[in-house]
Amino acid sequence: MAAAALGWALRAAQQVLPASCTRQVRGYYVDWRMLRDVKRRKLAYEYADERLRINAIRKNTILPKELQEVADKEIAALPRDSCPVRIRNRCVLTSRPRGVKRRWRLSRIVFRHFADHAQMSGVQRAMW
Amino acid sequence: SSTVLSAKEDGPTPSAGSAPKTAPESQEDSAETPKQKLLNLIGNMKVEVSSMKKFQQLRKRETDRQPESQREGLGSGGSALPKAAEDAQRSKSLKRELIEAVSAVASSLPLNKKQTESDLLAQLRRHEETTDKQKKGGTVNIRNVISDMTIKKESPAQRGVRVSNLISLEFEEDGKRIKPEQLGSQSSDPRRYFLSLKVGKRLNIFTKISPDTEKAVTAASSPTIWDLEFAKEIAAVTEQPPRNGFEEMIQWTKEGILWEFPIDNEAGMEDDAEFHEHIFLEKHLEDFPKQGPIRHFMELVICGLSKNPYLTVKQKIEHIEWFRKYFEEKQEFLQGI
């Protein structure tokens, strides 16, 4: 089922962290936006199962509509950062929100920098 | 002279099959070759003796250059002298050939001749003693060994008992746990093949661990953070960088960077459940109503779960449980519809 696959993909995409509340930050993320993105990812991981199940009730033609309305309200009551839509795939090194290649999680500028210094395995300048 | 002779020897051999000009010369040389060979041998022997004399002279000079060190070692030398006398007395029992060989060997070695002589003679004496003992048969006291062994006839009826009682495991470390019942039964039963581990003289090879050290050993089972840090520090200090590519790959495999070969497709996946537990999930639907839209919905859920290869059985059961709880909470609401 597509919902199950999405849930699994969500879990697989995040870094595997145990379900725990975000503590005070003592690490060195590039900037605060990256930190907020990290928090969103953690929360999305925690609430992934619940969101999946409630959405399964909502996106349904079999169950009565009243039940689905109740489910709507329930999912709206969940924390806003728990939805996966708010996650932005930023560059891992520069926290650039745009121009990020998914395979390397790097922005185009950093990618080019490393590729030119021959620090990207299997990457070569195209010539044909 | 030896060099000249050797040149003359080399001369005839290559020219033997060559021009006839050298024929008369070769004939004269061939007549002289056996004599020359003898002369060469004698000359070589003389050379060898002279070289040995030179070596001995060198060693004498070395030993004479160390009179002070020898004076320091006079204490050991003084003790060595009466030992030498004793050895001389005992060495009479040894063969004279051995003594001469010992003296020759000692003279050939650069260190103290007297000490080496005495050591060698002592070793020879020990060898002689052991050989004499073995000839007489006095080294192995067989009585002491056999006294603890008892040979008994084996009966087929008792074979099962014997196999089970080959080593009595209740008698482990301290003899305080002896069960007198078993001891009495074993001593009375003549058909037991092996006795227990506690019967017989103690050899006192191993020192007994006192209970205090045992407690100390067991108390370390809950290590503190400092112990862990210390252990990590020791490991970090003692580890060597990998000497070759193989060791590097071993290290990577231990860390988990490299997979284990041959590749196991199910590495890290510990699904102990059978396929039927994944597919036939209807038994979990017993708490749901048999009719109605909820049942329809849950059957669809189960159909989807049965086709999902990524979740474990436990996760699937949790999924269904969540729905059950949800619908129970909404029971009153549902009845109002």
Short mmCIF file of C-alpha atoms in Angstrom, two decimals:
data_model
loop_
_atom_site.label_atom_id
_atom_site.label_comp_id
_atom_site.label_asym_id
_atom_site.label_seq_id
_atom_site.Cartn_x
_atom_site.Cartn_y
_atom_site.Cartn_z
CA MET A 1 0.00 0.00 0.00
CA ALA A 2 1.24 3.45 -0.79
CA ALA A 3 0.70 4.74 2.75
CA ALA A 4 2.79 1.98 4.28
CA ALA A 5 5.53 2.51 1.74
CA LEU A 6 5.54 6.23 2.44
CA GLY A 7 5.79 5.60 6.16
CA TRP A 8 8.68 3.26 5.68
CA ALA A 9 10.38 5.64 3.30
CA LEU A 10 9.99 8.42 5.83
CA ARG A 11 11.54 6.35 8.53
CA ALA A 12 14.34 5.21 6.29
CA ALA A 13 15.10 8.70 5.09
CA GLN A 14 15.54 10.15 8.57
CA GLN A 15 18.54 9.44 10.69
CA VAL A 16 17.56 6.68 13.05
CA LEU A 17 17.08 8.34 16.43
CA PRO A 18 15.21 6.99 19.40
CA ALA A 19 11.93 8.72 20.12
CA SER A 20 13.03 11.44 22.50
CA CYS A 21 12.19 15.10 23.00
CA THR A 22 14.71 17.58 21.58
CA ARG A 23 17.02 18.69 24.32
CA GLN A 24 19.00 21.86 24.60
CA VAL A 25 21.32 22.19 21.68
CA ARG A 26 25.03 21.94 22.29
CA GLY A 27 26.16 20.78 18.87
CA TYR A 28 27.46 22.88 16.02
CA TYR A 29 24.92 23.05 13.23
CA VAL A 30 25.73 25.50 10.50
CA ASP A 31 22.90 27.88 11.40
CA TRP A 32 19.63 28.05 13.29
CA ARG A 33 17.58 27.19 10.25
CA MET A 34 19.44 23.93 10.01
CA LEU A 35 18.76 23.32 13.69
CA ARG A 36 15.04 23.92 13.20
CA ASP A 37 15.09 21.55 10.26
CA VAL A 38 16.74 18.95 12.48
CA LYS A 39 14.02 19.39 15.11
CA ARG A 40 11.34 18.99 12.48
CA ARG A 41 12.93 15.82 11.24
CA LYS A 42 13.06 14.35 14.73
CA LEU A 43 9.42 15.16 15.43
CA ALA A 44 8.32 13.88 12.07
CA TYR A 45 10.07 10.61 12.85
CA GLU A 46 8.30 10.35 16.20
CA TYR A 47 4.82 11.04 14.91
CA ALA A 48 5.16 9.23 11.62
CA ASP A 49 3.16 6.15 12.65
CA GLU A 50 0.36 8.12 14.24
CA ARG A 51 0.02 10.46 11.29
CA LEU A 52 -0.06 7.51 8.94
CA ARG A 53 -2.86 5.81 10.82
CA ILE A 54 -4.97 8.89 11.26
CA ASN A 55 -4.56 9.71 7.60
CA ALA A 56 -5.64 6.18 6.75
CA ILE A 57 -8.89 6.89 8.56
CA ARG A 58 -9.27 10.25 6.89
CA LYS A 59 -8.57 9.26 3.29
CA ASN A 60 -11.30 6.66 3.29
CA THR A 61 -14.57 6.11 1.54
CA ILE A 62 -15.74 3.28 3.78
CA LEU A 63 -15.81 4.85 7.23
CA PRO A 64 -18.53 7.40 8.08
CA LYS A 65 -17.78 11.03 7.41
CA GLU A 66 -18.28 12.08 11.01
CA LEU A 67 -15.46 9.80 12.04
CA GLN A 68 -13.28 11.30 9.37
CA GLU A 69 -14.04 14.81 10.56
CA VAL A 70 -13.01 13.83 14.05
CA ALA A 71 -9.80 12.41 12.62
CA ASP A 72 -9.21 15.70 10.81
CA LYS A 73 -9.39 17.58 14.03
CA GLU A 74 -7.10 15.10 15.69
CA ILE A 75 -4.39 15.39 13.12
CA ALA A 76 -4.61 19.15 13.21
CA ALA A 77 -4.03 18.99 16.94
CA LEU A 78 -0.69 17.28 16.50
CA PRO A 79 2.40 19.53 16.73
CA ARG A 80 2.96 21.51 13.61
CA ASP A 81 6.55 20.40 13.19
CA SER A 82 5.54 16.76 13.09
CA CYS A 83 4.37 16.83 9.52
CA PRO A 84 6.97 15.71 7.00
CA VAL A 85 6.01 18.38 4.52
CA ARG A 86 7.84 20.96 6.57
CA ILE A 87 11.16 19.22 6.17
CA ARG A 88 13.48 20.92 3.71
CA ASN A 89 16.40 19.00 2.28
CA ARG A 90 19.10 21.51 3.01
CA CYS A 91 22.72 21.21 2.11
CA VAL A 92 24.51 19.35 4.82
CA LEU A 93 27.57 21.56 4.84
CA THR A 94 26.25 25.03 4.04
CA SER A 95 22.54 24.73 4.93
CA ARG A 96 21.61 26.07 1.52
CA PRO A 97 17.91 25.35 0.94
CA ARG A 98 18.05 25.41 -2.85
CA GLY A 99 20.18 23.71 -5.45
CA VAL A 100 20.72 20.63 -3.29
CA LYS A 101 21.35 17.31 -5.03
CA ARG A 102 19.56 14.60 -3.12
CA ARG A 103 22.12 11.86 -3.67
CA TRP A 104 24.93 13.77 -2.02
CA ARG A 105 22.87 16.05 0.25
CA LEU A 106 25.14 18.87 -0.90
CA SER A 107 24.43 22.15 -2.55
CA ARG A 108 25.62 22.63 -6.10
CA ILE A 109 28.45 24.93 -5.08
CA VAL A 110 29.91 22.57 -2.49
CA PHE A 111 29.46 19.67 -4.86
CA ARG A 112 31.37 21.46 -7.54
CA HIS A 113 34.10 22.39 -5.11
CA PHE A 114 34.66 18.84 -3.98
CA ALA A 115 34.32 17.35 -7.42
CA ASP A 116 36.96 19.67 -8.79
CA HIS A 117 39.34 18.74 -6.00
CA ALA A 118 38.71 15.05 -6.81
CA GLN A 119 37.14 14.40 -3.43
CA MET A 120 33.90 12.96 -4.76
CA SER A 121 34.20 9.28 -5.48
CA GLY A 122 33.18 8.37 -8.98
CA VAL A 123 32.45 11.92 -10.09
CA GLN A 124 34.15 13.25 -13.15
CA ARG A 125 33.77 16.32 -15.32
CA ALA A 126 31.46 15.55 -18.20
CA MET A 127 32.91 15.79 -21.63
CA TRP A 128 31.33 14.47 -24.77
CA SER B 1 104.01 -20.40 -2.74
CA SER B 2 100.45 -21.73 -2.49
CA THR B 3 99.20 -19.10 -4.88
CA VAL B 4 101.88 -19.98 -7.40
CA LEU B 5 101.03 -23.66 -7.11
CA SER B 6 97.35 -22.97 -7.63
CA ALA B 7 98.12 -20.92 -10.72
CA LYS B 8 100.17 -23.81 -12.11
CA GLU B 9 97.23 -26.14 -11.44
CA ASP B 10 94.80 -23.88 -13.22
CA GLY B 11 97.24 -23.58 -16.08
CA PRO B 12 97.23 -27.21 -17.25
CA THR B 13 93.46 -27.74 -16.87
CA PRO B 14 92.22 -25.18 -19.42
CA SER B 15 95.12 -25.84 -21.74
CA ALA B 16 94.61 -29.59 -21.67
CA GLY B 17 92.40 -29.67 -24.70
CA SER B 18 94.10 -26.80 -26.52
CA ALA B 19 97.19 -26.46 -28.82
CA PRO B 20 99.97 -29.07 -28.89
CA LYS B 21 102.53 -26.38 -28.00
CA THR B 22 101.60 -26.72 -24.39
CA ALA B 23 101.59 -30.53 -24.62
CA PRO B 24 105.12 -31.15 -23.20
CA GLU B 25 104.47 -28.58 -20.47
CA SER B 26 101.15 -30.21 -19.59
CA GLN B 27 102.79 -33.62 -19.39
CA GLU B 28 105.37 -32.35 -16.97
CA ASP B 29 102.69 -30.61 -14.93
CA SER B 30 100.40 -33.66 -14.83
CA ALA B 31 103.26 -35.72 -13.41
CA GLU B 32 103.74 -33.18 -10.68
CA THR B 33 100.00 -32.65 -9.92
CA PRO B 34 99.66 -35.42 -7.27
CA LYS B 35 102.77 -34.17 -5.46
CA GLN B 36 101.54 -30.70 -5.81
CA LYS B 37 98.21 -31.73 -4.39
CA LEU B 38 99.88 -33.25 -1.36
CA LEU B 39 102.02 -30.19 -0.90
CA ASN B 40 98.95 -28.04 -1.16
CA LEU B 41 97.15 -30.09 1.46
CA ILE B 42 100.03 -29.87 3.89
CA GLY B 43 100.41 -26.22 3.21
CA ASN B 44 96.71 -25.67 3.85
CA MET B 45 96.92 -27.57 7.09
CA LYS B 46 99.79 -25.41 8.20
CA VAL B 47 97.85 -22.34 7.28
CA GLU B 48 94.88 -23.54 9.33
CA VAL B 49 97.03 -24.21 12.38
CA SER B 50 98.66 -20.85 12.11
CA SER B 51 95.28 -19.16 11.87
CA MET B 52 94.10 -21.01 14.97
CA LYS B 53 97.23 -19.92 16.80
CA LYS B 54 96.61 -16.36 15.74
CA PHE B 55 93.05 -16.54 17.03
CA GLN B 56 94.21 -17.98 20.32
CA GLN B 57 96.79 -15.26 20.66
CA LEU B 58 94.08 -12.64 20.05
CA ARG B 59 91.84 -14.17 22.69
CA LYS B 60 94.72 -14.32 25.16
CA ARG B 61 95.34 -10.67 24.59
CA GLU B 62 91.63 -9.94 25.17
CA THR B 63 91.60 -11.92 28.37
CA ASP B 64 94.85 -10.27 29.51
CA ARG B 65 93.36 -6.87 28.77
CA GLN B 66 90.58 -7.61 31.22
CA PRO B 67 92.47 -8.35 34.41
CA GLU B 68 90.48 -5.83 36.42
CA SER B 69 87.16 -7.26 35.40
CA GLN B 70 88.45 -10.66 36.21
CA ARG B 71 89.57 -9.50 39.64
CA GLU B 72 86.04 -8.33 40.25
CA GLY B 73 84.81 -11.67 39.24
CA LEU B 74 87.30 -13.40 41.49
CA GLY B 75 84.56 -13.98 43.95
CA SER B 76 82.73 -16.07 41.43
CA GLY B 77 86.08 -17.38 40.25
CA GLY B 78 87.02 -18.30 43.79
CA SER B 79 83.78 -20.17 44.17
CA ALA B 80 84.32 -21.67 40.76
CA LEU B 81 87.70 -23.09 41.77
CA PRO B 82 86.43 -25.47 44.43
CA LYS B 83 83.58 -26.30 42.09
CA ALA B 84 86.15 -27.02 39.43
CA ALA B 85 87.96 -29.29 41.85
CA GLU B 86 84.73 -31.11 42.63
CA ASP B 87 83.93 -31.31 38.98
CA ALA B 88 87.42 -32.61 38.35
CA GLN B 89 86.81 -35.32 40.89
CA ARG B 90 83.42 -36.20 39.43
CA SER B 91 84.64 -35.87 35.91
CA LYS B 92 86.82 -38.86 36.45
CA SER B 93 83.67 -40.89 36.10
CA LEU B 94 83.14 -39.25 32.69
CA LYS B 95 85.11 -40.47 29.74
CA ARG B 96 88.41 -38.84 29.00
CA GLU B 97 87.37 -38.18 25.44
CA LEU B 98 84.49 -36.07 26.67
CA ILE B 99 86.82 -34.10 28.90
CA GLU B 100 89.21 -33.45 26.08
CA ALA B 101 86.33 -32.39 23.84
CA VAL B 102 85.09 -30.07 26.58
CA SER B 103 88.50 -28.45 26.91
CA ALA B 104 88.78 -28.01 23.15
CA VAL B 105 85.31 -26.42 22.97
CA ALA B 106 86.10 -24.15 25.89
CA SER B 107 89.32 -23.07 24.28
CA SER B 108 87.53 -22.30 21.04
CA LEU B 109 85.01 -20.02 22.76
CA PRO B 110 86.08 -16.43 23.47
CA LEU B 111 84.70 -16.22 27.02
CA ASN B 112 86.14 -17.54 30.29
CA LYS B 113 87.60 -20.93 29.59
CA LYS B 114 87.42 -22.24 33.13
CA GLN B 115 83.81 -21.29 33.60
CA THR B 116 82.74 -22.80 30.31
CA GLU B 117 84.65 -25.93 31.13
CA SER B 118 83.01 -26.26 34.50
CA ASP B 119 79.54 -25.62 33.07
CA LEU B 120 79.97 -28.16 30.33
CA LEU B 121 81.31 -30.74 32.75
CA ALA B 122 78.38 -30.13 35.07
CA GLN B 123 75.94 -30.61 32.22
CA LEU B 124 77.63 -33.82 31.20
CA ARG B 125 77.50 -35.03 34.77
CA ARG B 126 73.77 -34.32 34.92
CA HIS B 127 73.24 -36.23 31.69
CA GLU B 128 75.15 -39.18 33.12
CA GLU B 129 73.08 -39.11 36.28
CA THR B 130 69.80 -39.09 34.44
CA THR B 131 70.87 -41.91 32.18
CA ASP B 132 71.95 -43.94 35.19
CA LYS B 133 68.65 -43.27 36.90
CA GLN B 134 66.68 -44.31 33.88
CA LYS B 135 68.74 -47.46 33.56
CA LYS B 136 68.01 -48.32 37.16
CA GLY B 137 64.39 -47.29 36.75
CA GLY B 138 64.30 -44.82 39.63
CA THR B 139 63.05 -41.62 37.98
CA VAL B 140 59.39 -42.52 37.65
CA ASN B 141 57.77 -43.64 40.87
CA ILE B 142 55.09 -45.76 39.38
CA ARG B 143 53.67 -46.67 42.73
CA ASN B 144 52.66 -43.12 43.47
CA VAL B 145 50.90 -42.85 40.15
CA ILE B 146 49.10 -46.15 40.26
CA SER B 147 48.06 -45.87 43.89
CA ASP B 148 45.21 -43.55 42.97
CA MET B 149 44.07 -45.52 39.98
CA THR B 150 41.60 -48.35 40.34
CA ILE B 151 40.82 -50.71 37.50
CA LYS B 152 37.32 -52.07 37.58
CA LYS B 153 35.34 -54.29 35.31
CA GLU B 154 32.67 -52.61 33.26
CA SER B 155 29.23 -54.14 33.15
CA PRO B 156 26.86 -53.29 30.31
CA ALA B 157 24.02 -52.63 32.71
CA GLN B 158 26.03 -49.94 34.43
CA ARG B 159 27.22 -48.41 31.20
CA GLY B 160 24.57 -45.74 31.13
CA VAL B 161 25.33 -44.80 34.70
CA ARG B 162 29.02 -44.75 33.96
CA VAL B 163 28.62 -42.44 31.00
CA SER B 164 26.57 -40.04 33.02
CA ASN B 165 28.93 -40.15 35.95
CA LEU B 166 32.20 -39.97 34.03
CA ILE B 167 32.98 -36.60 35.55
CA SER B 168 30.91 -35.71 38.55
CA LEU B 169 30.10 -32.09 37.93
CA GLU B 170 28.71 -31.33 41.36
CA PHE B 171 32.21 -31.42 42.77
CA GLU B 172 33.47 -28.26 41.15
CA GLU B 173 35.86 -25.92 42.89
CA ASP B 174 35.66 -25.96 46.64
CA GLY B 175 35.37 -29.26 48.38
CA LYS B 176 32.85 -27.81 50.79
CA ARG B 177 30.02 -28.76 48.53
CA ILE B 178 30.60 -32.48 48.93
CA LYS B 179 27.32 -34.31 49.14
CA PRO B 180 27.88 -37.12 51.59
CA GLU B 181 25.08 -39.15 50.04
CA GLN B 182 26.75 -39.33 46.68
CA LEU B 183 30.15 -40.00 48.22
CA GLY B 184 28.81 -42.89 50.22
CA SER B 185 26.95 -44.28 47.26
CA GLN B 186 29.97 -43.99 45.03
CA SER B 187 32.34 -45.61 47.47
CA SER B 188 29.96 -48.46 48.06
CA ASP B 189 29.16 -49.04 44.42
CA PRO B 190 32.02 -51.13 43.10
CA ARG B 191 30.96 -50.81 39.49
CA ARG B 192 31.71 -47.08 39.18
CA TYR B 193 34.41 -46.65 36.58
CA PHE B 194 35.71 -43.19 37.49
CA LEU B 195 35.84 -41.66 40.90
CA SER B 196 34.97 -38.11 41.64
CA LEU B 197 37.42 -35.26 41.26
CA LYS B 198 37.82 -34.75 44.99
CA VAL B 199 39.09 -38.21 45.88
CA GLY B 200 42.83 -38.58 46.26
CA LYS B 201 45.77 -36.46 47.28
CA ARG B 202 45.68 -32.75 46.50
CA LEU B 203 48.42 -31.75 44.10
CA ASN B 204 48.36 -28.10 45.28
CA ILE B 205 49.12 -26.80 41.84
CA PHE B 206 46.54 -24.04 41.87
CA THR B 207 46.12 -21.48 44.62
CA LYS B 208 42.61 -21.26 45.93
CA ILE B 209 40.82 -17.96 45.36
CA SER B 210 39.70 -16.52 48.64
CA PRO B 211 36.04 -15.43 48.76
CA ASP B 212 37.11 -11.78 49.16
CA THR B 213 38.84 -11.72 45.79
CA GLU B 214 35.86 -13.53 44.31
CA LYS B 215 33.55 -10.83 45.60
CA ALA B 216 35.88 -8.16 44.27
CA VAL B 217 35.81 -9.82 40.88
CA THR B 218 32.01 -9.99 40.82
CA ALA B 219 31.59 -6.43 42.12
CA ALA B 220 33.26 -5.11 38.97
CA SER B 221 30.42 -6.46 36.86
CA SER B 222 28.61 -3.09 37.05
CA PRO B 223 31.32 -0.82 35.62
CA THR B 224 31.19 2.89 36.27
CA ILE B 225 31.63 5.52 33.61
CA TRP B 226 35.20 6.01 34.74
CA ASP B 227 35.92 2.34 34.27
CA LEU B 228 34.52 2.49 30.78
CA GLU B 229 36.56 5.57 30.00
CA PHE B 230 39.67 3.93 31.36
CA ALA B 231 39.05 0.86 29.28
CA LYS B 232 38.54 2.99 26.20
CA GLU B 233 41.76 4.87 26.94
CA ILE B 234 43.71 1.64 27.26
CA ALA B 235 42.27 0.34 24.03
CA ALA B 236 43.10 3.57 22.22
CA VAL B 237 46.67 3.58 23.51
CA THR B 238 47.43 -0.06 22.82
CA GLU B 239 45.92 -0.28 19.38
CA GLN B 240 48.41 -0.23 16.53
CA PRO B 241 47.67 1.20 13.12
CA PRO B 242 46.91 -1.55 10.62
CA ARG B 243 50.06 -3.01 9.13
CA ASN B 244 48.50 -3.90 5.82
CA GLY B 245 45.32 -3.71 3.81
CA PHE B 246 43.97 -6.91 5.31
CA GLU B 247 44.13 -5.59 8.85
CA GLU B 248 42.54 -2.35 7.71
CA MET B 249 39.66 -4.28 6.21
CA ILE B 250 39.32 -6.32 9.39
CA GLN B 251 39.09 -3.11 11.39
CA TRP B 252 36.47 -1.71 9.05
CA THR B 253 34.43 -4.89 9.29
CA LYS B 254 34.51 -4.69 13.07
CA GLU B 255 33.39 -1.08 12.97
CA GLY B 256 30.61 -1.95 10.54
CA ILE B 257 31.89 0.11 7.63
CA LEU B 258 32.53 -2.98 5.54
CA TRP B 259 30.02 -5.76 5.08
CA GLU B 260 30.87 -9.32 5.90
CA PHE B 261 31.62 -11.49 2.92
CA PRO B 262 30.03 -13.66 1.55
CA ILE B 263 27.25 -11.11 1.61
CA ASP B 264 24.35 -12.14 3.74
CA ASN B 265 21.19 -10.59 2.35
CA GLU B 266 19.53 -10.81 5.73
CA ALA B 267 22.34 -9.23 7.70
CA GLY B 268 20.96 -7.10 10.50
CA MET B 269 17.47 -8.41 9.88
CA GLU B 270 16.40 -10.61 12.73
CA ASP B 271 12.95 -11.67 11.73
CA ASP B 272 12.25 -14.83 13.64
CA ALA B 273 8.62 -15.04 12.55
CA GLU B 274 7.37 -17.41 9.91
CA PHE B 275 5.60 -16.31 6.76
CA HIS B 276 2.18 -17.32 8.03
CA GLU B 277 2.47 -14.92 10.94
CA HIS B 278 2.98 -12.12 8.44
CA ILE B 279 0.15 -13.01 6.10
CA PHE B 280 -2.66 -14.52 8.14
CA LEU B 281 -3.49 -11.64 10.45
CA GLU B 282 -7.20 -12.25 10.77
CA LYS B 283 -6.78 -13.75 14.21
CA HIS B 284 -5.94 -10.24 15.49
CA LEU B 285 -9.30 -9.00 14.29
CA GLU B 286 -11.28 -10.88 16.92
CA ASP B 287 -12.04 -7.80 19.03
CA PHE B 288 -13.58 -5.89 16.16
CA PRO B 289 -17.27 -6.07 15.23
CA LYS B 290 -18.00 -8.70 12.62
CA GLN B 291 -20.21 -6.53 10.45
CA GLY B 292 -20.11 -2.95 9.40
CA PRO B 293 -17.76 -0.44 7.85
CA ILE B 294 -15.12 -0.83 10.57
CA ARG B 295 -14.68 -4.48 9.79
CA HIS B 296 -14.45 -3.67 6.11
CA PHE B 297 -11.84 -1.04 6.85
CA MET B 298 -9.79 -3.35 9.07
CA GLU B 299 -9.85 -6.10 6.51
CA LEU B 300 -8.36 -3.69 4.01
CA VAL B 301 -5.73 -2.71 6.57
CA ILE B 302 -4.84 -6.36 7.09
CA CYS B 303 -4.64 -6.94 3.36
CA GLY B 304 -2.14 -4.12 3.09
CA LEU B 305 -0.09 -5.31 6.06
CA SER B 306 0.16 -8.82 4.69
CA LYS B 307 1.74 -7.44 1.56
CA ASN B 308 4.23 -5.31 3.47
CA PRO B 309 7.66 -6.94 3.68
CA TYR B 310 9.31 -4.09 5.55
CA LEU B 311 7.50 -4.27 8.87
CA THR B 312 8.10 -6.89 11.52
CA VAL B 313 5.26 -8.96 12.90
CA LYS B 314 5.42 -7.00 16.10
CA GLN B 315 5.02 -3.71 14.28
CA LYS B 316 2.02 -5.06 12.36
CA ILE B 317 0.36 -6.22 15.54
CA GLU B 318 0.99 -2.80 17.09
CA HIS B 319 -0.64 -1.20 14.05
CA ILE B 320 -3.80 -3.26 14.50
CA GLU B 321 -3.79 -2.64 18.24
CA TRP B 322 -3.67 1.10 17.71
CA PHE B 323 -6.75 0.92 15.50
CA ARG B 324 -8.56 -1.19 18.05
CA LYS B 325 -7.84 1.32 20.80
CA TYR B 326 -8.87 4.20 18.54
CA PHE B 327 -12.19 2.66 17.67
CA GLU B 328 -12.88 1.76 21.30
CA GLU B 329 -12.38 5.39 22.27
CA LYS B 330 -14.75 6.49 19.54
CA GLN B 331 -17.33 3.87 20.54
CA GLU B 332 -19.79 6.27 22.07
CA PHE B 333 -19.38 8.67 19.17
CA LEU B 334 -19.98 5.86 16.71
CA GLN B 335 -23.10 4.68 18.53
CA GLY B 336 -24.51 8.20 18.23
CA ILE B 337 -24.32 7.93 14.42
#
